[in-house]
Amino acid sequence: MTTDHGRVGRRDLLRASAAGLTAVAVPAATPAMAASAAAERRTLLYREVTGGSVTSSRDGSVLIAEVQGVLWRVPPEGGEAVRITDWDLEATRPVLSPDGGRLAVGGYRGGGFHLWTLRADGSGLRQVTDGPWDDRGVAWSPGGSRLVFASERGGDPVTGASFGLWTTDADGGGAERLTGGAYEDSDPVWWPDGHSVVCVRAAHTPDGGSDGGLALVRVPAGGGPAQVLRRVGEGRLLCPSVSPSGRIACLHLSGTTGSPSLPAARATLLVDGRAVTEGEDLAAAPPCWLGDDRLLYVADGRLRLRTLGTPGSVRDIPFTARMPVPRPRRRPRALSLEAVGPVRGIHLPALAPDGGSVAFVALNALWVLPVGGTPRKVLQAAAVHHVQMPAWAPDGRSLLYCTDRDGLTAVRRLHLDSGHDEPVTGPGRLYPAASPDGTRLACQDTRGNLLLRDLATGAERVLARPLAADGPPGAPTWSPDGRYVAFCDRNRLNHRFREGYHLIRVLDTRTGTERRHLPAAHQSLSDRAAAGPVWSPDGRWMALVAESVLWLLPVTGDGTPTGPARRLTGEPADHPTWARETNTLLYLSSGRLRLLDPARSGPRTLSVPLTHRPAGDRGRLRVHAGQLWDGTGTAPRRDIDILTDGRRITAVEPHRPRRPGHRTVDASRHSVLPGLFDSHTHPYSATYGARHSLTALAYGITTMACMGASLYEAVRLRESLASGHSTGPRLLACAELIDGARTAYAMGRAHRTAAGVRRTLERATALKVDFVKTYVRASGQVMAQAADAAHRLGVPCGSHLCAPGRAAGQDLTTHLQATQRLPYGHATTPTGHIHQDLVQQYADGRFALIATPFTAQALLGADPALADDPRVLTLMPPWDVTTVRERARTPPTDEQRRALATEMAAYRRLAAEGALLAVGTDAPLVPAGLSLHLALRALHTHGFSPAQALLCATAAPARLFGVEDDLGTVEPGKIADLTVVDGDPFTDFGSLPRTPLVLRDGVAHYQSDLVDAVRGTVTTPA
C-alpha cells in the first residue's frame, strides 16, 4: 500500500542530503531569526570572551572576534564592536584571507558543520561545503585561492569514517582528500609556502575514541608521509598556527583526565615548543600571527596581543559588543499536579498473535485490551515495584513481562487463563522476545548485551554487545523462521565525537555473524526505545519509525533491505508491533492506540477508557516541627505546627499541644524543610525498576524533573506516581532529547527534516510534557521551534547550549558545561573558567541554569560514612553501590578539589550577578538521591549559605518549572511536600542527608519503611 502521504526511497533520502561541495548564496534572515525577532528583545553587553576566538589581517587593520558564536568587527585599538553575523550561523574560528578581504568560518546553520565565506564587513555570506558529513576547522592557503579543513566526508554512514584533511577551492568545488587513516586529523593550517599543511593528529584507541591529539604533524599538500613536528606525553595539543617564517604556535592542555566532567589543569601557549604564557586562562582557539614576533589570541577573557621576546610586552584590546536576544514569553499553564484525565502513558503496547487483543502497561499495572472492547487489568504491581515490557508468547495464551518485585528487573510469565505467574529468568534481564517456536528467549541484560536463552535448560549466551555506551539498544525482534534477531543500536561516525545514527543490527543466531543497515543513507531511526524495527510475520518487511513517522522497509529473509522504505502514515508514530497471524500493525500516535492493515485501509483508533487521578483522601495531619525553614526567605522558626488537609497545607502556626481532628507527625526534634527538588534526572526504569524513585524519596526528594526520556515512559511514570500506583517523588515529564540528524543517547530523537521535528513536538504537546529539551546536534532553528512549542504549551525549554539557546528563545541550560557540539563550546574555557560574556547570558535571571556538578562526586571520599547508609546498601542497585563505595574509599585528589572549586566559583559568581540557579544531578548517570546532597554540600562548602544552597533545591526550581503556586515553600495553600532532617542544616549542613521522614502530597513516607520494602530481595544480576 502506498498512501497519499508520499513515498520516500533510499535514493530520495540520500539525494536530500547528498554529500557535495557547493557555493550557495544565503538569504539575510532565517525562520529562526524571524521567530526570535517577533519576541520582546533585550540587549546583552559583552566585554569579554569565553570560548571564543580572534583573527586579524596581516597588517592588523581588520580585527574579527568570535564572541558567543557571533562574529564582531572590533576596532584595532579597541572600542564598540559591530556585529557581522547572525546568531543561528553559529560561526566559529574565523580566519581572514591573506588579502584581508574575506573571512572563512565554520558554521552550524541547518544542522551540520560546513564552511562559509563572507566579506570582512559581513556581506556576501556564502556556503562553501554541503552534505551529511561534518566539515570543521578551516584555513586559507597562502595565495587565498584554496581552503583546507578537517572532514569525515568520503566515509560510510554505517561503518563511519575518520576526520581527515581536505582542500577545496575557496568558491566551492575541486575538493581533494589530503589525509585519512587510523587517526583523526584536526585544526589544519597551511605552511607559508603553500606546499604542506600542519595539523593535530590523534591516534585511534581500542575503545572507539582517540588519544585526544598528542602530536603535531606536517603533511605534504601533494600527498606523502606525515612528518611529526611535536609530540607530548599527556594532555592534548590543539590549534596550531604558523608564522610567515615557519614558527609554530599551538596550545597544550595538560592535566586532563578521562573524565569529561573535569577540565584541564593547565592551558599553555607554546611557540616552537617553548611556553610563552604562564597562568593565563586560554581559549581553545588558534592564535593569530601578526608578522613573526606578535601573537593575537584570547586569554583571561580578553583579546590579547603579545610581542615575543619582549618581557611584559602584552596589550589587551578592549571592546564592547551589544547582542540583542529575545525575552522568552511562556503562556501561563496550570501544571497538572492535581488533574484528573485520560491515561496517555501507555507503555510498550503489544499486539496479540491473532490480532484480537493488546497488552500494555499503565498505572503500574498490566492490562489486556480486546480490540473493540474495554481493558482488563491482569496484574497490579505493588507501589514499591514496577511492572513493564509486556510481550506475548507465540501461542497467545500467556504474557511475558518484566518486574523488579524480587530485586532487579527480571522476566516472568503470566498465564492468562489460570492466572499462574512464574519466573522465566533470573535478575537483570530486560526486553523479552520469545522465538516464533517458543523455545528460546532473546533479551537484554543490564549492560545492554543481547542474550539468547534456551527456555528448556535456562542456558544463556551473549549474542551481541552494544555498540553505544550511552543508553541500551532497542528491544529485539525475531525473523519468522527464528534464525535472525534484529534490534536498534547506534553506530559512531568517527573517533573524535560520539554521535552517530540509530541503525538496524541483524544477528544470525546460528553463526553469530551480523549485518548493519540504515533505512536510507544517513537516515537514522528516530530513537532506540520507540522506533523498532519489528519484523513482519511474512518476513518481507520491517516496520520502523524515522522522522517520527511509520515506515515499512522491504527486506530479505536475513533482514537485508531490498528497496526504498514506504511511508505508511503522516501522523506521529511510536512503538510499532505486529500481529503474527493477521499481518496487522499497531502503533501509538500522540497518546492514541492506532491499528493498521498496511495492505487494505487507513488506521483506526482503539479506545483506552482509563483515567488517572490523585490518590484518595489522606486525612488531616499536624506535623510538629522542632525547626521550620519555609523557603520564603525568612529565618528558620522554632516549634512550629504545619497543618494539612489532604494534599494541601492549611496553616503554619506556632505549636499548640492539641490540634483536634489532626493526626500528629512528631518532628519536634528535627528540622523541616520544603520537599527537595532534583531538577535534572532521567528515568531509566528498564534497568533500575522502582529503585531510582525509592532512593530519591528516601533522601528527601519529593519532585524530580525529567530532562529526557522515552516520551511514553516518562508520561506513564508521571501518571503512576501522581495517582499513587508507584511510590516516589512526583515526576515532571520530558520527552526524548530533540536532536539533529545524528545523535548519541538511546533517548536522543534524530531528525533530518522540519516535518520530523514538527511531528516530534506534536506528540510531546499532545501528551502535555512539562519540559522540552533539545540536544547538541539540533540546529538553532530547531531550538527556536522547540522553544515556541514549549511556550505555547506553557512549559520551559532548554538545552546544553547557552548562547544559541538564549538567542533561540529558550529558558535555561541543564548544565554549565557538558556535551557541546563544538569541541569546547562557549560556556567555559578548557580549564573550566567563565568570563563576563557567559555571565551576561544568565545575569538578568530570565535565562536560568540548572547546576549539575559531577565534580561534587569527589566529596564522597571526604565523608566515607555516606557509603554505609542503608539507603545505599539496600535501595541502590549493585552497580551504584559499587560506585559509591569506590568513591568513598578514595579521598579527593588535588585535581578533583581544584575542578570542584573552579566550578563552584562559577556558580557563586553567577548567583552574585543575579542568575536563577537550580540544582540537579543527571541521575542515574550518578547515584540517585545521595548525589543531590553532594551537590548541595559542594555549594555550601564553597561559599553558599545554607539558605542559598537550599533555595537551589526548593523555591528556585519551583519557579523555574512554573509550579511555584504549589511547590517550593511551606505556606498555606501549597502542596504538603516536606523533608524532615535529623539535625539542623543551618548549624551543621552535613546533617542534611539524614532524612528519616518525607511527606509527599501529604502522605508520610518513613525511610525505614522504604528500605524494608526492598530489603532481602535479590540484587545480583544473573
mmCIF file of N, CA and C in Angstrom, residues 19-21 112-115 129-139 147-156 160-168 175-181 183-188 199-200 204 493-497 522 742 777:
data_model
loop_
_atom_site.group_PDB
_atom_site.id
_atom_site.type_symbol
_atom_site.label_atom_id
_atom_site.label_comp_id
_atom_site.label_asym_id
_atom_site.label_seq_id
_atom_site.Cartn_x
_atom_site.Cartn_y
_atom_site.Cartn_z
ATOM 1 N N ALA A 19 26.218 14.244 -0.173
ATOM 2 C CA ALA A 19 27.499 14.891 0.087
ATOM 3 C C ALA A 19 27.920 15.665 -1.150
ATOM 4 N N GLY A 20 28.428 16.857 -0.924
ATOM 5 C CA GLY A 20 28.876 17.639 -2.061
ATOM 6 C C GLY A 20 29.505 18.927 -1.618
ATOM 7 N N LEU A 21 30.028 19.656 -2.558
ATOM 8 C CA LEU A 21 30.642 20.947 -2.304
ATOM 9 C C LEU A 21 29.927 21.956 -3.158
ATOM 10 N N GLY A 112 24.389 21.065 10.437
ATOM 11 C CA GLY A 112 25.633 20.372 10.148
ATOM 12 C C GLY A 112 26.767 21.371 10.092
ATOM 13 N N PHE A 113 27.976 20.915 10.371
ATOM 14 C CA PHE A 113 29.146 21.798 10.306
ATOM 15 C C PHE A 113 29.642 21.886 8.863
ATOM 16 N N HIS A 114 29.666 23.110 8.337
ATOM 17 C CA HIS A 114 30.140 23.333 6.981
ATOM 18 C C HIS A 114 30.936 24.622 6.928
ATOM 19 N N LEU A 115 31.613 24.830 5.802
ATOM 20 C CA LEU A 115 32.427 26.018 5.605
ATOM 21 C C LEU A 115 31.603 27.108 4.947
ATOM 22 N N THR A 129 30.686 24.384 1.587
ATOM 23 C CA THR A 129 30.547 22.921 1.601
ATOM 24 C C THR A 129 29.157 22.535 2.035
ATOM 25 N N ASP A 130 28.795 21.299 1.715
ATOM 26 C CA ASP A 130 27.451 20.815 1.985
ATOM 27 C C ASP A 130 27.530 19.308 2.214
ATOM 28 N N GLY A 131 26.405 18.709 2.569
ATOM 29 C CA GLY A 131 26.329 17.262 2.700
ATOM 30 C C GLY A 131 26.153 16.807 4.129
ATOM 31 N N PRO A 132 26.069 15.482 4.331
ATOM 32 C CA PRO A 132 25.781 14.936 5.664
ATOM 33 C C PRO A 132 26.993 14.827 6.576
ATOM 34 N N TRP A 133 28.206 15.052 6.046
ATOM 35 C CA TRP A 133 29.408 14.929 6.858
ATOM 36 C C TRP A 133 29.767 16.270 7.470
ATOM 37 N N ASP A 134 30.460 16.228 8.591
ATOM 38 C CA ASP A 134 30.916 17.447 9.259
ATOM 39 C C ASP A 134 32.215 17.948 8.634
ATOM 40 N N ASP A 135 32.266 19.253 8.398
ATOM 41 C CA ASP A 135 33.471 19.936 7.932
ATOM 42 C C ASP A 135 33.837 20.959 9.006
ATOM 43 N N ARG A 136 35.013 20.822 9.602
ATOM 44 C CA ARG A 136 35.393 21.658 10.738
ATOM 45 C C ARG A 136 36.801 22.220 10.544
ATOM 46 N N GLY A 137 37.066 23.376 11.172
ATOM 47 C CA GLY A 137 38.402 23.926 11.266
ATOM 48 C C GLY A 137 38.991 24.310 9.924
ATOM 49 N N VAL A 138 38.830 25.546 9.500
ATOM 50 C CA VAL A 138 39.211 25.957 8.156
ATOM 51 C C VAL A 138 40.399 26.918 8.195
ATOM 52 N N ALA A 139 41.214 26.890 7.128
ATOM 53 C CA ALA A 139 42.338 27.827 6.993
ATOM 54 C C ALA A 139 42.544 28.127 5.513
ATOM 55 N N LEU A 147 41.037 26.435 0.419
ATOM 56 C CA LEU A 147 40.787 26.255 1.850
ATOM 57 C C LEU A 147 41.158 24.830 2.227
ATOM 58 N N VAL A 148 41.698 24.663 3.429
ATOM 59 C CA VAL A 148 41.926 23.341 3.986
ATOM 60 C C VAL A 148 41.047 23.196 5.217
ATOM 61 N N PHE A 149 40.529 21.992 5.420
ATOM 62 C CA PHE A 149 39.622 21.757 6.553
ATOM 63 C C PHE A 149 39.665 20.286 6.922
ATOM 64 N N ALA A 150 39.129 19.963 8.080
ATOM 65 C CA ALA A 150 39.018 18.578 8.543
ATOM 66 C C ALA A 150 37.603 18.096 8.310
ATOM 67 N N SER A 151 37.456 16.866 7.823
ATOM 68 C CA SER A 151 36.124 16.358 7.485
ATOM 69 C C SER A 151 36.109 14.841 7.517
ATOM 70 N N GLU A 152 34.897 14.284 7.743
ATOM 71 C CA GLU A 152 34.677 12.840 7.645
ATOM 72 C C GLU A 152 34.234 12.438 6.245
ATOM 73 N N ARG A 153 34.029 13.405 5.354
ATOM 74 C CA ARG A 153 33.438 13.103 4.053
ATOM 75 C C ARG A 153 34.221 11.999 3.341
ATOM 76 N N GLY A 154 33.488 11.278 2.495
ATOM 77 C CA GLY A 154 34.082 10.136 1.808
ATOM 78 C C GLY A 154 33.954 8.847 2.582
ATOM 79 N N GLY A 155 33.377 8.890 3.797
ATOM 80 C CA GLY A 155 33.240 7.685 4.604
ATOM 81 C C GLY A 155 31.935 6.968 4.354
ATOM 82 N N ASP A 156 31.653 5.990 5.173
ATOM 83 C CA ASP A 156 30.456 5.172 5.049
ATOM 84 C C ASP A 156 29.518 5.499 6.203
ATOM 85 N N GLY A 160 31.125 4.362 9.469
ATOM 86 C CA GLY A 160 31.743 5.576 9.942
ATOM 87 C C GLY A 160 32.989 5.933 9.156
ATOM 88 N N ALA A 161 33.667 6.960 9.601
ATOM 89 C CA ALA A 161 34.856 7.461 8.914
ATOM 90 C C ALA A 161 35.714 8.212 9.910
ATOM 91 N N SER A 162 36.958 8.456 9.530
ATOM 92 C CA SER A 162 37.853 9.278 10.338
ATOM 93 C C SER A 162 37.824 10.714 9.828
ATOM 94 N N PHE A 163 38.144 11.639 10.710
ATOM 95 C CA PHE A 163 38.392 13.007 10.264
ATOM 96 C C PHE A 163 39.751 13.035 9.565
ATOM 97 N N GLY A 164 39.725 13.400 8.298
ATOM 98 C CA GLY A 164 40.943 13.614 7.554
ATOM 99 C C GLY A 164 40.979 15.034 7.040
ATOM 100 N N LEU A 165 42.074 15.412 6.396
ATOM 101 C CA LEU A 165 42.207 16.756 5.846
ATOM 102 C C LEU A 165 41.756 16.761 4.386
ATOM 103 N N TRP A 166 41.043 17.819 4.031
ATOM 104 C CA TRP A 166 40.574 18.032 2.664
ATOM 105 C C TRP A 166 40.907 19.462 2.261
ATOM 106 N N THR A 167 41.057 19.657 0.959
ATOM 107 C CA THR A 167 41.181 21.012 0.428
ATOM 108 C C THR A 167 40.101 21.236 -0.621
ATOM 109 N N THR A 168 39.721 22.491 -0.800
ATOM 110 C CA THR A 168 38.719 22.842 -1.794
ATOM 111 C C THR A 168 38.985 24.258 -2.282
ATOM 112 N N ALA A 175 37.135 19.591 -4.582
ATOM 113 C CA ALA A 175 37.541 19.011 -3.304
ATOM 114 C C ALA A 175 38.526 17.873 -3.505
ATOM 115 N N GLU A 176 39.572 17.857 -2.710
ATOM 116 C CA GLU A 176 40.579 16.801 -2.766
ATOM 117 C C GLU A 176 40.907 16.342 -1.350
ATOM 118 N N ARG A 177 40.990 15.037 -1.202
ATOM 119 C CA ARG A 177 41.346 14.471 0.100
ATOM 120 C C ARG A 177 42.851 14.491 0.270
ATOM 121 N N LEU A 178 43.295 14.909 1.447
ATOM 122 C CA LEU A 178 44.717 15.026 1.712
ATOM 123 C C LEU A 178 45.215 13.932 2.651
ATOM 124 N N THR A 179 44.447 13.610 3.691
ATOM 125 C CA THR A 179 44.858 12.572 4.641
ATOM 126 C C THR A 179 43.666 11.710 5.012
ATOM 127 N N GLY A 180 43.955 10.566 5.589
ATOM 128 C CA GLY A 180 42.923 9.666 6.081
ATOM 129 C C GLY A 180 43.557 8.373 6.547
ATOM 130 N N GLY A 181 43.098 7.833 7.645
ATOM 131 C CA GLY A 181 43.658 6.594 8.171
ATOM 132 C C GLY A 181 43.151 6.324 9.565
ATOM 133 N N TYR A 183 43.445 7.445 12.393
ATOM 134 C CA TYR A 183 43.708 8.607 13.238
ATOM 135 C C TYR A 183 42.680 9.673 12.889
ATOM 136 N N GLU A 184 42.606 10.701 13.728
ATOM 137 C CA GLU A 184 41.719 11.834 13.496
ATOM 138 C C GLU A 184 42.600 13.077 13.337
ATOM 139 N N ASP A 185 42.538 13.703 12.175
ATOM 140 C CA ASP A 185 43.273 14.939 11.936
ATOM 141 C C ASP A 185 42.352 16.130 12.140
ATOM 142 N N SER A 186 42.865 17.186 12.747
ATOM 143 C CA SER A 186 42.034 18.363 13.030
ATOM 144 C C SER A 186 42.902 19.612 13.050
ATOM 145 N N ASP A 187 42.241 20.762 13.089
ATOM 146 C CA ASP A 187 42.893 22.069 13.237
ATOM 147 C C ASP A 187 43.995 22.301 12.200
ATOM 148 N N PRO A 188 43.698 22.150 10.907
ATOM 149 C CA PRO A 188 44.758 22.321 9.907
ATOM 150 C C PRO A 188 45.107 23.789 9.671
ATOM 151 N N CYS A 199 48.818 20.020 11.158
ATOM 152 C CA CYS A 199 47.553 19.732 11.865
ATOM 153 C C CYS A 199 47.843 18.957 13.135
ATOM 154 N N VAL A 200 46.814 18.810 13.947
ATOM 155 C CA VAL A 200 46.856 17.948 15.134
ATOM 156 C C VAL A 200 46.443 16.549 14.706
ATOM 157 N N HIS A 204 43.843 6.588 17.019
ATOM 158 C CA HIS A 204 42.673 5.846 17.482
ATOM 159 C C HIS A 204 43.032 4.957 18.665
ATOM 160 N N LEU A 493 30.178 7.664 14.148
ATOM 161 C CA LEU A 493 30.605 8.087 12.822
ATOM 162 C C LEU A 493 32.088 8.439 12.751
ATOM 163 N N ASN A 494 32.727 8.679 13.887
ATOM 164 C CA ASN A 494 34.160 8.944 13.897
ATOM 165 C C ASN A 494 34.690 8.678 15.293
ATOM 166 N N HIS A 495 35.986 8.802 15.464
ATOM 167 C CA HIS A 495 36.609 8.560 16.774
ATOM 168 C C HIS A 495 36.804 9.855 17.560
ATOM 169 N N ARG A 496 36.315 10.952 17.038
ATOM 170 C CA ARG A 496 36.529 12.239 17.696
ATOM 171 C C ARG A 496 35.313 12.657 18.513
ATOM 172 N N PHE A 497 34.126 12.426 17.981
ATOM 173 C CA PHE A 497 32.875 12.749 18.658
ATOM 174 C C PHE A 497 32.022 11.487 18.698
ATOM 175 N N HIS A 522 22.388 7.769 5.590
ATOM 176 C CA HIS A 522 22.407 8.884 6.551
ATOM 177 C C HIS A 522 21.048 9.134 7.205
ATOM 178 N N ARG A 742 22.236 13.276 13.474
ATOM 179 C CA ARG A 742 22.990 12.292 14.244
ATOM 180 C C ARG A 742 22.774 12.568 15.725
ATOM 181 N N ARG A 777 22.984 18.431 18.722
ATOM 182 C CA ARG A 777 23.028 18.474 17.265
ATOM 183 C C ARG A 777 21.787 19.123 16.657
#
